[in-house]
Amino acid sequence: MSDEKRRHQRTKVTLQIKLMSNGDEGITLKTRDISDSGIFLLAEEDSIPPLGTIVKVQVQGLPIPAPICTMEVVRQEPEGFGLRMLDK
């Protein structure tokens, strides 16, 4: 997808995100960037979930627990994957 098709501006930021799927305890990954509609998480290529996978995410390291959001895997790249927000 080219940048001119994006509806929301991306901001480069590193956050710790807990990624949970299928009721597992989750793993912690780092963001590459965020936007109003989603996030990109850095991950090893062999641990990237399939397109269409629905996951729960939560920002870690805040003074209070962050909300848990539902997101969908919508993009895959060798260095990670993009998630689109489903909760709005």
XYZ file of N, CA and C in Angstrom, residues 58-68:
33
model
N -2.555 -4.299 24.249
C -2.584 -3.381 25.388
C -1.215 -2.735 25.528
N -1.191 -1.404 25.603
C 0.060 -0.684 25.837
C 0.549 -1.033 27.235
N 1.842 -1.281 27.357
C 2.458 -1.644 28.631
C 3.313 -0.486 29.151
N 3.614 -0.514 30.444
C 4.540 0.443 31.032
C 3.933 1.790 31.409
N 2.615 1.886 31.432
C 1.962 3.124 31.846
C 1.703 3.087 33.349
N 1.471 4.247 33.976
C 1.222 4.246 35.426
C -0.074 3.540 35.826
N -1.029 3.438 34.895
C -2.270 2.698 35.147
C -2.471 1.737 33.979
N -3.224 0.668 34.180
C -3.440 -0.271 33.076
C -4.157 0.406 31.895
N -3.639 0.203 30.709
C -4.254 0.751 29.499
C -5.423 -0.138 29.093
N -6.363 0.426 28.330
C -7.452 -0.417 27.838
C -6.923 -1.504 26.896
N -7.663 -2.575 26.797
C -7.338 -3.642 25.850
C -8.178 -3.400 24.602
